[in-house]
Short mmCIF file of N, CA, C and O in Angstrom, two decimals:
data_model
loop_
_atom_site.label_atom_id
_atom_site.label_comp_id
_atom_site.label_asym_id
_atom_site.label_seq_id
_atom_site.Cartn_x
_atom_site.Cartn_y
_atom_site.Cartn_z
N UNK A 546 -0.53 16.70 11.17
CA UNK A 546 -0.64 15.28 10.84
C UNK A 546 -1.40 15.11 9.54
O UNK A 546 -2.00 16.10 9.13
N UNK A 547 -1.46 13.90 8.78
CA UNK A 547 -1.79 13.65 7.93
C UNK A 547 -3.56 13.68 8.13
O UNK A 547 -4.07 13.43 9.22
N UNK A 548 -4.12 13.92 7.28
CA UNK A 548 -5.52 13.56 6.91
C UNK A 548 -6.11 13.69 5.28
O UNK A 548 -5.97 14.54 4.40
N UNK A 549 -7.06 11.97 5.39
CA UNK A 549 -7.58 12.91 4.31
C UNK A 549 -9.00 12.09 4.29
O UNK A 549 -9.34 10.97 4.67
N UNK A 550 -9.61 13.11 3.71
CA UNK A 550 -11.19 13.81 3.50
C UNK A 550 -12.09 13.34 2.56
O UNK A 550 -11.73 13.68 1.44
N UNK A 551 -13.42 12.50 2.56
CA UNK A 551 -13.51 12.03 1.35
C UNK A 551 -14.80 12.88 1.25
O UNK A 551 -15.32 13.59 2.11
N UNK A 552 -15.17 12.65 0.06
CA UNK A 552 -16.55 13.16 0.06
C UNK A 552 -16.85 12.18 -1.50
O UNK A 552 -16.02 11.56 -2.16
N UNK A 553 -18.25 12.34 -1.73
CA UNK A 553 -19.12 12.02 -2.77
C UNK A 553 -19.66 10.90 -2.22
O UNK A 553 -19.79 10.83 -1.00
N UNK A 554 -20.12 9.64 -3.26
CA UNK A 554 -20.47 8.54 -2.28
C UNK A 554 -22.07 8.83 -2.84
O UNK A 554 -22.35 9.68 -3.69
N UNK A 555 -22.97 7.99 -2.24
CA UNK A 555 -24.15 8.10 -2.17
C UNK A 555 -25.09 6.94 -2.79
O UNK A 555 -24.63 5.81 -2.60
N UNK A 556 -26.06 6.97 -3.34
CA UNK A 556 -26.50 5.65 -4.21
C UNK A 556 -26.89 5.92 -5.50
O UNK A 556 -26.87 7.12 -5.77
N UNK A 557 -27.19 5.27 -6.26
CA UNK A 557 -26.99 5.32 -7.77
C UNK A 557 -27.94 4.21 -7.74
O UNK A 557 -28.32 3.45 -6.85
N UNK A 558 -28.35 4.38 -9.47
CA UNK A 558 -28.86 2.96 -9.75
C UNK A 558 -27.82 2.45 -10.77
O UNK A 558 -26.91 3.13 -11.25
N UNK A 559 -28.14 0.80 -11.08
CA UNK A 559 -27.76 0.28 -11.79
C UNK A 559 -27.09 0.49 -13.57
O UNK A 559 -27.74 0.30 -14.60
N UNK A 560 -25.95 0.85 -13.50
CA UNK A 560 -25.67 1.83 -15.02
C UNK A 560 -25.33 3.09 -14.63
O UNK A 560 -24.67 3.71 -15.47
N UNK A 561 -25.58 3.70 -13.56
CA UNK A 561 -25.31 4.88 -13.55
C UNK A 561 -23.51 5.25 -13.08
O UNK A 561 -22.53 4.53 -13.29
N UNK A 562 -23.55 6.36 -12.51
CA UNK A 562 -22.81 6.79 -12.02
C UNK A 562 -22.34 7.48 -11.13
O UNK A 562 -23.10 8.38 -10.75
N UNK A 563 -20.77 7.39 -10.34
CA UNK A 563 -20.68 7.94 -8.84
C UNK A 563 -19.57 8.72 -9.05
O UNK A 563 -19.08 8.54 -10.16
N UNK A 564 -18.91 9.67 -8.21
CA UNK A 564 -17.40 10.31 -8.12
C UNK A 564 -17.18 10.24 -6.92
O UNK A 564 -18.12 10.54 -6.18
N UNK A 565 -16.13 9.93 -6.41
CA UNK A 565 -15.56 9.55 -4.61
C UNK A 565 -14.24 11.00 -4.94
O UNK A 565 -13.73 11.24 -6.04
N UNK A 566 -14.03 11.55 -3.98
CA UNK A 566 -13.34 12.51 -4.10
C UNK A 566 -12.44 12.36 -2.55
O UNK A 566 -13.02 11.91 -1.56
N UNK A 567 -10.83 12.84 -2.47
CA UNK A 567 -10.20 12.11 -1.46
C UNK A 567 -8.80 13.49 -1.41
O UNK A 567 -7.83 13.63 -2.16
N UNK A 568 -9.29 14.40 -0.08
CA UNK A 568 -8.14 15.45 -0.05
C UNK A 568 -7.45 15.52 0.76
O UNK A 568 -7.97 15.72 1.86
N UNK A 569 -6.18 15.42 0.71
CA UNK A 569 -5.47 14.93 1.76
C UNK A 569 -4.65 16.55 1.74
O UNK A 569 -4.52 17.49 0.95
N UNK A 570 -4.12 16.10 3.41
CA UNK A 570 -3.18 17.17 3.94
C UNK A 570 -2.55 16.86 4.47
O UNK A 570 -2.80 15.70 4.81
N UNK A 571 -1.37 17.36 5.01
CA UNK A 571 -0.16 17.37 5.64
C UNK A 571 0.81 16.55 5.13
O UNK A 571 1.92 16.81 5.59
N UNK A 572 0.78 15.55 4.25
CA UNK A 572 1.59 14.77 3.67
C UNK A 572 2.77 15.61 3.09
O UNK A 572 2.77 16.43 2.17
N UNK A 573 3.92 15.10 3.99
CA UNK A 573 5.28 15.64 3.82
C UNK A 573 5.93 15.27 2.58
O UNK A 573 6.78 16.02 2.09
N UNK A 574 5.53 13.93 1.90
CA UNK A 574 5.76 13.35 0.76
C UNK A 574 5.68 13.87 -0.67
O UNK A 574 4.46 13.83 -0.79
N UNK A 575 6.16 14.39 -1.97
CA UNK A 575 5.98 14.26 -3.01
C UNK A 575 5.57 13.68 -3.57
O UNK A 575 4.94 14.21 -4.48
N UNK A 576 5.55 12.00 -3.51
CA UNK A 576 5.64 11.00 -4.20
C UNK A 576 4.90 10.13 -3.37
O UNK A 576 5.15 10.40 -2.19
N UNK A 577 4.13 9.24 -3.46
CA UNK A 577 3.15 8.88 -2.72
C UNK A 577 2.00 7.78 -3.54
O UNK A 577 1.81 8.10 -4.71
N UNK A 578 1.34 6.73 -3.13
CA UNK A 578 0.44 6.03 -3.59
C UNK A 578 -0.74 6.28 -3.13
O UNK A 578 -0.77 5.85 -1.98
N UNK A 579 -1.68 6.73 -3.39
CA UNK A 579 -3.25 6.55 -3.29
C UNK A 579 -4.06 6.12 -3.90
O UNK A 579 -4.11 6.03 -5.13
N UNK A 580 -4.81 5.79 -3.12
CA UNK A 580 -6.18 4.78 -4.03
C UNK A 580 -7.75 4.82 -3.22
O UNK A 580 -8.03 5.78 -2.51
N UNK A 581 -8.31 4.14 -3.34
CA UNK A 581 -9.61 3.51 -2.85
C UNK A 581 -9.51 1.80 -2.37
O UNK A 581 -8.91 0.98 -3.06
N UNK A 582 -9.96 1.57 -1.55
CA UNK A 582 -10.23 0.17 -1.00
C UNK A 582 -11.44 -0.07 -0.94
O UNK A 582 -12.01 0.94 -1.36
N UNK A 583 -11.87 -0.52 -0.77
CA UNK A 583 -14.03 -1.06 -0.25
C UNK A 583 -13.75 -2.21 0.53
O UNK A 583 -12.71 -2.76 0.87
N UNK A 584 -15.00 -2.45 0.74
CA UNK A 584 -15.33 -3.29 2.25
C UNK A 584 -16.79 -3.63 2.19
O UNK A 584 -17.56 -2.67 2.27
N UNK A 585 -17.30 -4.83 2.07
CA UNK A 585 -18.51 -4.92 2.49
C UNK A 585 -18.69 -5.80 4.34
O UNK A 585 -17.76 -6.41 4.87
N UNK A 586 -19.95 -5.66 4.93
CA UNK A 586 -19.76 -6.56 5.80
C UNK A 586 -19.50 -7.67 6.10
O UNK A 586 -20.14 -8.49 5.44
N UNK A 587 -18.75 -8.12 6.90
CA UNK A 587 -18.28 -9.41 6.73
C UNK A 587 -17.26 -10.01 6.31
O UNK A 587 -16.91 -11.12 6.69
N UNK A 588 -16.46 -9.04 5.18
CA UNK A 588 -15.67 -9.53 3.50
C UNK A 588 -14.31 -8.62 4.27
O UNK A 588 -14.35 -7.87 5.24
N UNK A 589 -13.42 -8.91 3.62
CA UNK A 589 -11.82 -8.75 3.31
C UNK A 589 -12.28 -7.02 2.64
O UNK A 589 -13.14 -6.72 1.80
N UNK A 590 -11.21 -6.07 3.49
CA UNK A 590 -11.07 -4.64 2.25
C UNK A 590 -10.41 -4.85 1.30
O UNK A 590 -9.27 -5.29 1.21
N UNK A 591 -11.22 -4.48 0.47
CA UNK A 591 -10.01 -5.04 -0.64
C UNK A 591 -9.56 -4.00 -1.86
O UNK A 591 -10.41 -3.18 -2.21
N UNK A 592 -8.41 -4.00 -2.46
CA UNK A 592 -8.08 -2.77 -3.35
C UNK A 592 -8.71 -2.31 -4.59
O UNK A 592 -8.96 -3.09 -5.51
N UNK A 593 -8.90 -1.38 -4.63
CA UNK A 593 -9.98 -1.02 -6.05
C UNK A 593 -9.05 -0.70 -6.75
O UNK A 593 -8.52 -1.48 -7.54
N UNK A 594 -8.61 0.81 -6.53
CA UNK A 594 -7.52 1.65 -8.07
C UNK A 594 -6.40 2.42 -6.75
O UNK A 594 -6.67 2.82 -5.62
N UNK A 595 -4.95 2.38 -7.60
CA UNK A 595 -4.58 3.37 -6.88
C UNK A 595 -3.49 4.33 -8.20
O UNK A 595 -3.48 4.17 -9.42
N UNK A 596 -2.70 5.28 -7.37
CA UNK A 596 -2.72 6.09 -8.02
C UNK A 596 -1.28 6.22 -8.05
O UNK A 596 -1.12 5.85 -6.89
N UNK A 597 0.31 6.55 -8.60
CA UNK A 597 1.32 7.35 -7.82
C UNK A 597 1.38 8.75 -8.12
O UNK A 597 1.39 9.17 -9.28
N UNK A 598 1.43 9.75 -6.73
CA UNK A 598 1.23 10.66 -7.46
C UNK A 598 2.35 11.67 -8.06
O UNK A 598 2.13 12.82 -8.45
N UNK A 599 3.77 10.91 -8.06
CA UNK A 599 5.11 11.32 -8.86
C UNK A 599 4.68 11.18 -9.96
O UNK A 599 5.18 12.03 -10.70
N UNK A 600 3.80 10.37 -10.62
CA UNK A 600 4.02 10.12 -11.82
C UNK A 600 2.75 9.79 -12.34
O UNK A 600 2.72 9.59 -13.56
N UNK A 601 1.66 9.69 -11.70
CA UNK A 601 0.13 9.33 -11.98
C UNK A 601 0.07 7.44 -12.91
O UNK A 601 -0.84 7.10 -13.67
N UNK A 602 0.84 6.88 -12.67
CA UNK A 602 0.81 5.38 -13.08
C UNK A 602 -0.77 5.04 -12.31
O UNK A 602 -1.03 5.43 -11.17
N UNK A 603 -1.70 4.29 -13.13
CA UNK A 603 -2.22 3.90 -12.16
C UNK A 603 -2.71 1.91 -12.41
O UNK A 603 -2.51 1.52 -13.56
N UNK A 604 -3.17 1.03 -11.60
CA UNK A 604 -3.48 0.41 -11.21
C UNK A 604 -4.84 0.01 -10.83
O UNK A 604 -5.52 0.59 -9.98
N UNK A 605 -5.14 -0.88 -11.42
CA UNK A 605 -7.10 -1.32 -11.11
C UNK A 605 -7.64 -2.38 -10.62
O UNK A 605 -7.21 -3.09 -11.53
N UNK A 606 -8.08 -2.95 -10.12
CA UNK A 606 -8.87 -4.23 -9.83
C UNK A 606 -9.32 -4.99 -11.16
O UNK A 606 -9.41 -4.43 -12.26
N UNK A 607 -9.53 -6.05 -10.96
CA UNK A 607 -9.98 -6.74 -12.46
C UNK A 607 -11.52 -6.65 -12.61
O UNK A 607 -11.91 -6.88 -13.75
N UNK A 608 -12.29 -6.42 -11.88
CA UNK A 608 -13.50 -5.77 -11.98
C UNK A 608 -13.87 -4.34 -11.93
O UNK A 608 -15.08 -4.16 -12.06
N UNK A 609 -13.34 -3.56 -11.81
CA UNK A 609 -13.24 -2.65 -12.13
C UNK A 609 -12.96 -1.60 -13.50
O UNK A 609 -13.52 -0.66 -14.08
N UNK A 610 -11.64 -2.48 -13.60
CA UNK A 610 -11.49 -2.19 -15.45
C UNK A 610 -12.21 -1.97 -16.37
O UNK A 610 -12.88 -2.78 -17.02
N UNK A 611 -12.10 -0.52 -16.53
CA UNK A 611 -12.99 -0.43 -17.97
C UNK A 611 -14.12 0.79 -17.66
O UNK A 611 -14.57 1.65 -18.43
N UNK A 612 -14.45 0.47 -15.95
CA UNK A 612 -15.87 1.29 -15.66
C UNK A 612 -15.35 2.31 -14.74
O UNK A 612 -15.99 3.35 -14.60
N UNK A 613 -13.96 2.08 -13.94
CA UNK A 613 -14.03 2.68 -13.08
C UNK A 613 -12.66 3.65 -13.56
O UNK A 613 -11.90 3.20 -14.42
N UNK A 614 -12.41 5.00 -12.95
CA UNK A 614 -11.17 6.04 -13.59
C UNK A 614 -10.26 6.67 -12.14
O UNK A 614 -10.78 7.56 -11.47
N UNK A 615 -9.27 6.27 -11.86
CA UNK A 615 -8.76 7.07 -10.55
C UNK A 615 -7.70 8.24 -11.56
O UNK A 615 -7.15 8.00 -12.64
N UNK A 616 -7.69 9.59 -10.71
CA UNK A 616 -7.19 10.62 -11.19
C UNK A 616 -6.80 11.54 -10.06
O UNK A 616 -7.39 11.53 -8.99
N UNK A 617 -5.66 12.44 -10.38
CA UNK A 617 -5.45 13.41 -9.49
C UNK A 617 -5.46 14.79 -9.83
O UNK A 617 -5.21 15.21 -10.96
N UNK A 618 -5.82 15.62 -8.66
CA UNK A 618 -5.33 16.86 -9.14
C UNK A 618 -4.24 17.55 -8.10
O UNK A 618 -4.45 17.95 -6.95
N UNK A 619 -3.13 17.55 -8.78
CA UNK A 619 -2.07 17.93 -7.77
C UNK A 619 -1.93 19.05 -6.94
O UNK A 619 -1.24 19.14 -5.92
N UNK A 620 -2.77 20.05 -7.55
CA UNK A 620 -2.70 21.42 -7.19
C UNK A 620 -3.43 21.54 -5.93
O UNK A 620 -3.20 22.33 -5.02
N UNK A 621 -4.46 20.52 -6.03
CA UNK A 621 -5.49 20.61 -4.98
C UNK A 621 -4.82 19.43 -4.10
O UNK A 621 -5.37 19.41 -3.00
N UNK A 622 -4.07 18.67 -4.18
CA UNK A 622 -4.15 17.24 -3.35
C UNK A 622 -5.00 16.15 -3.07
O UNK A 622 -5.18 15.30 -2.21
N UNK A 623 -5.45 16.53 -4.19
CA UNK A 623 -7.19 15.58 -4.21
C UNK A 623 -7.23 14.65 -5.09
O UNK A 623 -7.32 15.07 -6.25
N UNK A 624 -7.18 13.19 -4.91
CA UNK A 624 -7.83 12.31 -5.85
C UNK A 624 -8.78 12.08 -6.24
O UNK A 624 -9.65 12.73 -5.67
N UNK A 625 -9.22 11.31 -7.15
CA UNK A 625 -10.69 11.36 -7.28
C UNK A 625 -10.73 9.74 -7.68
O UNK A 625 -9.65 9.15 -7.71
N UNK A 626 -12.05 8.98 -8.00
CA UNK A 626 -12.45 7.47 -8.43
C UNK A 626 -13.67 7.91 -9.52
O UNK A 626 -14.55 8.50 -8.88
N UNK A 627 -14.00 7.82 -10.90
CA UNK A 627 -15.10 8.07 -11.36
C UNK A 627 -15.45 6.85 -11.45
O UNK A 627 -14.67 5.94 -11.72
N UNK A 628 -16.92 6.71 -11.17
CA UNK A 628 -17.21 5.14 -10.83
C UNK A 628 -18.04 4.90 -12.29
O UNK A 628 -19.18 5.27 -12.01
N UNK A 629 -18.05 4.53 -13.49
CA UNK A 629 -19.54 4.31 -14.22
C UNK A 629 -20.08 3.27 -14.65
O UNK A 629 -19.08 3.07 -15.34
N UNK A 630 -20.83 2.28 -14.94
CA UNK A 630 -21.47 1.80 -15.31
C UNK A 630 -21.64 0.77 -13.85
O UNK A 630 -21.62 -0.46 -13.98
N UNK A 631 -21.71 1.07 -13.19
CA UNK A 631 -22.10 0.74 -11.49
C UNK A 631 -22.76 -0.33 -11.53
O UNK A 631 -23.84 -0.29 -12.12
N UNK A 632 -22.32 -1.54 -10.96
CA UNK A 632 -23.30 -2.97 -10.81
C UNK A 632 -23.52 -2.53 -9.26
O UNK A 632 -22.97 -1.78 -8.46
N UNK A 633 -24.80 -3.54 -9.25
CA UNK A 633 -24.83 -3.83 -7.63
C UNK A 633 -23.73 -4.27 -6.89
O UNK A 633 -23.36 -3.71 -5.86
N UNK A 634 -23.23 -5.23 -7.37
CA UNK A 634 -22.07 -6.23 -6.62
C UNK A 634 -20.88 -4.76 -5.85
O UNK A 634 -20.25 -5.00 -4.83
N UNK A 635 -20.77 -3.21 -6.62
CA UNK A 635 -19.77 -2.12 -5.84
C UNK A 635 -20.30 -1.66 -5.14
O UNK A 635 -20.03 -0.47 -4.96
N UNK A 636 -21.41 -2.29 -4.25
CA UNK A 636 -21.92 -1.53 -3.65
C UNK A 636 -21.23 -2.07 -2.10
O UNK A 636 -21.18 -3.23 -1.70
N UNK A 637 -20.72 -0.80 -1.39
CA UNK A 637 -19.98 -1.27 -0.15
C UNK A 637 -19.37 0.48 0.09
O UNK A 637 -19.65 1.51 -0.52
N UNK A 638 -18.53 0.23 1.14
CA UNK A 638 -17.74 1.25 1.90
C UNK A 638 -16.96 1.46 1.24
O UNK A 638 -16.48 0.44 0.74
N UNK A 639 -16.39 2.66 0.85
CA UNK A 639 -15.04 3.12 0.24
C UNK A 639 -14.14 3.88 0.91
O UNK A 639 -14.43 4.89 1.55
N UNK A 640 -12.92 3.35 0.78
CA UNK A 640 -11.87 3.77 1.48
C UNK A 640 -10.98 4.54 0.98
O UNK A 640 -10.45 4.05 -0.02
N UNK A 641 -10.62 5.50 1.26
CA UNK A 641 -9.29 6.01 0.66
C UNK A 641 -8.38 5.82 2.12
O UNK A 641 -8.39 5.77 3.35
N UNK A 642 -7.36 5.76 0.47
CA UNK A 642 -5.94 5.35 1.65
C UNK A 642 -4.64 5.70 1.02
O UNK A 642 -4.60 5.48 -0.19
N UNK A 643 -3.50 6.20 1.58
CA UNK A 643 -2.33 6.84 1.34
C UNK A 643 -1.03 6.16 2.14
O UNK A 643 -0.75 6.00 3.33
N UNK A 644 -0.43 5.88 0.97
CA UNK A 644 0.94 5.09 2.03
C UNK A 644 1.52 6.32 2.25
O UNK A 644 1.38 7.36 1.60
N UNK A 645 2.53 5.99 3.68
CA UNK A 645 3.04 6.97 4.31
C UNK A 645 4.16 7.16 3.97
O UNK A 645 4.98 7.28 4.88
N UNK A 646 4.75 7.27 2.24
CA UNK A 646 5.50 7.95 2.02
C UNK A 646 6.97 6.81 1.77
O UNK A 646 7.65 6.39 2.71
N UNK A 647 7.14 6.60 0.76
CA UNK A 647 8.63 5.38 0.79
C UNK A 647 7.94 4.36 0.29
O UNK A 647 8.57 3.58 -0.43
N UNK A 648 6.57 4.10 0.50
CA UNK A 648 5.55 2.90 -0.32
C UNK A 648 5.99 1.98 -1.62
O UNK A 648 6.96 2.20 -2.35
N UNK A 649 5.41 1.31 -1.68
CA UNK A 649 5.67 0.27 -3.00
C UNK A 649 4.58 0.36 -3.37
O UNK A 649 3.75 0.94 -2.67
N UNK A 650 4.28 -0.13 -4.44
CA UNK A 650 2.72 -0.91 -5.29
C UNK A 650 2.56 -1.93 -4.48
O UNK A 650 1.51 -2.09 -3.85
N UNK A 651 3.48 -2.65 -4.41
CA UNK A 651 2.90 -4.14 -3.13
C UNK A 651 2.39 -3.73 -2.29
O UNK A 651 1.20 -4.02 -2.15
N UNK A 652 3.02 -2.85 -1.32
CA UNK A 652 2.66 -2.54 -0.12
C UNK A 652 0.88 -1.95 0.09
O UNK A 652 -0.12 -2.33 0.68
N UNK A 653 1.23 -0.99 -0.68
CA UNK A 653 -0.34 -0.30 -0.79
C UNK A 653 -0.90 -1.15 -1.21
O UNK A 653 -1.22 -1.62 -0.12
N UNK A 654 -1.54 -2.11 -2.22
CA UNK A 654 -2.20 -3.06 -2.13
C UNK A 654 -2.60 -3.76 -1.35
O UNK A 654 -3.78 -4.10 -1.31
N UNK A 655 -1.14 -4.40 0.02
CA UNK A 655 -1.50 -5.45 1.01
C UNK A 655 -1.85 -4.44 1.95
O UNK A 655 -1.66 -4.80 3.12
N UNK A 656 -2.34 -3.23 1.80
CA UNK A 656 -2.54 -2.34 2.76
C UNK A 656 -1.85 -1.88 3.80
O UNK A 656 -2.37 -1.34 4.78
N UNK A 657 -0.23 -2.13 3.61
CA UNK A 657 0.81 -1.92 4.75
C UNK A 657 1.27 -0.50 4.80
O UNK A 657 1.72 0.03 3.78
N UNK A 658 1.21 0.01 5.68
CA UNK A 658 1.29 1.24 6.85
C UNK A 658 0.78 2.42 5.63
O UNK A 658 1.35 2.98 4.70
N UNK A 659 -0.71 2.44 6.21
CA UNK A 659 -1.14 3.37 5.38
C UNK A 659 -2.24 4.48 5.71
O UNK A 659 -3.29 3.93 6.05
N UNK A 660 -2.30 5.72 5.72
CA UNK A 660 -2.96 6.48 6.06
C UNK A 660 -4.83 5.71 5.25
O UNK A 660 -5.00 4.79 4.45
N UNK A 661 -5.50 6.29 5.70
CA UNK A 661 -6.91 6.23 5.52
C UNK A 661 -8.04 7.24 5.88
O UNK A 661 -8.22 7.63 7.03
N UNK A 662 -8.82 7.66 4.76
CA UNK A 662 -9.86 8.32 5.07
C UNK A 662 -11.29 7.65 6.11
O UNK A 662 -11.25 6.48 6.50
N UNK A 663 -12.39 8.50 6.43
CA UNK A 663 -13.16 7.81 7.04
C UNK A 663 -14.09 6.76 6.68
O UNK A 663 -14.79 6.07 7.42
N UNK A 664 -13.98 6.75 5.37
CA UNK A 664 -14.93 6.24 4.44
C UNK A 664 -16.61 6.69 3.85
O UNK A 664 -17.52 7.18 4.50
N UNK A 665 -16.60 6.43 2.89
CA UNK A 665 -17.92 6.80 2.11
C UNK A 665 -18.32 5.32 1.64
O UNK A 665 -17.67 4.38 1.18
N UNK A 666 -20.18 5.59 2.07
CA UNK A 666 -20.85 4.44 1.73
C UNK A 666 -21.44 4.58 0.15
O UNK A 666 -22.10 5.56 -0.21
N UNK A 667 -21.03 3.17 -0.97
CA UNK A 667 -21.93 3.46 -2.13
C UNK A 667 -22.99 2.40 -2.10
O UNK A 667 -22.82 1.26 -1.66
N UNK A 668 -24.09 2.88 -2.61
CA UNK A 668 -24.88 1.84 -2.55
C UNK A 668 -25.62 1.61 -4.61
O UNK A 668 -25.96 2.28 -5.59
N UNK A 669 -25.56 1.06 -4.43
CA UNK A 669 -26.03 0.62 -6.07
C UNK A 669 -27.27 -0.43 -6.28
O UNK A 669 -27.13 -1.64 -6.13
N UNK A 670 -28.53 0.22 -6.65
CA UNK A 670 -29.77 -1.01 -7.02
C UNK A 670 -30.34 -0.84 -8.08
O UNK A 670 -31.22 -1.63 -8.44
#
């Protein structure tokens, strides 16, 4: 079955910087969308960056732009998020998540039928 694995995460201060790292397995797919989502308590998950990985197109949040980098490495199956110039306001749960293969850009965005990691907490002060 599918899984995937996140690691990095942690807290930072203000300006600095994070790497979220996201390795997935069993995915029968070539071609495929991944990204990151976040979540704070209370709030809507909502989409950060994602990725395709036929073709590495990628896609950003409008706050995000500029600070934040999603990338893959195919060999490994691993995405990555470089997070930098970190406000407080990113500070929340991060999600990785993988459509199951046949996906759209819409879809992965509205978060429809999509694999997910366990999540990593960032915290930023």
């Amino acid at each position: 079955h599918v899984q995937l694995v996140e690691s990095g995460g942690g807290s930072a201060e203000t300006g600095g910087s994070l790497t979220l790292s996201c390795a997935v397995s069993g995915h029968t797919y070539r071609g495929y969308f991944i990204g990151w989502f976040r979540q704070t308590p209370g709030s809507e998950r909502e989409g950060v960056a994602s990725i395709y990985t036929g073709g590495s197109s990628t896609v950003y949040a409008d706050d995000v732009k500029g600070r934040f980098t999603i990338s893959l490495d195919n060999a490994k199956n691993t995405a990555y998020l470089q997070m930098n110039s970190l406000k407080p306001e990113d500070t929340a749960m991060y999600y990785c998540a993988a459509d199951k293969g046949r996906g759209s850009l819409y879809k992965f965005w509205d978060k429809t039928d999509l694999y997910w990691g366990q999540g990593t907490q960032v915290t930023v002060s």
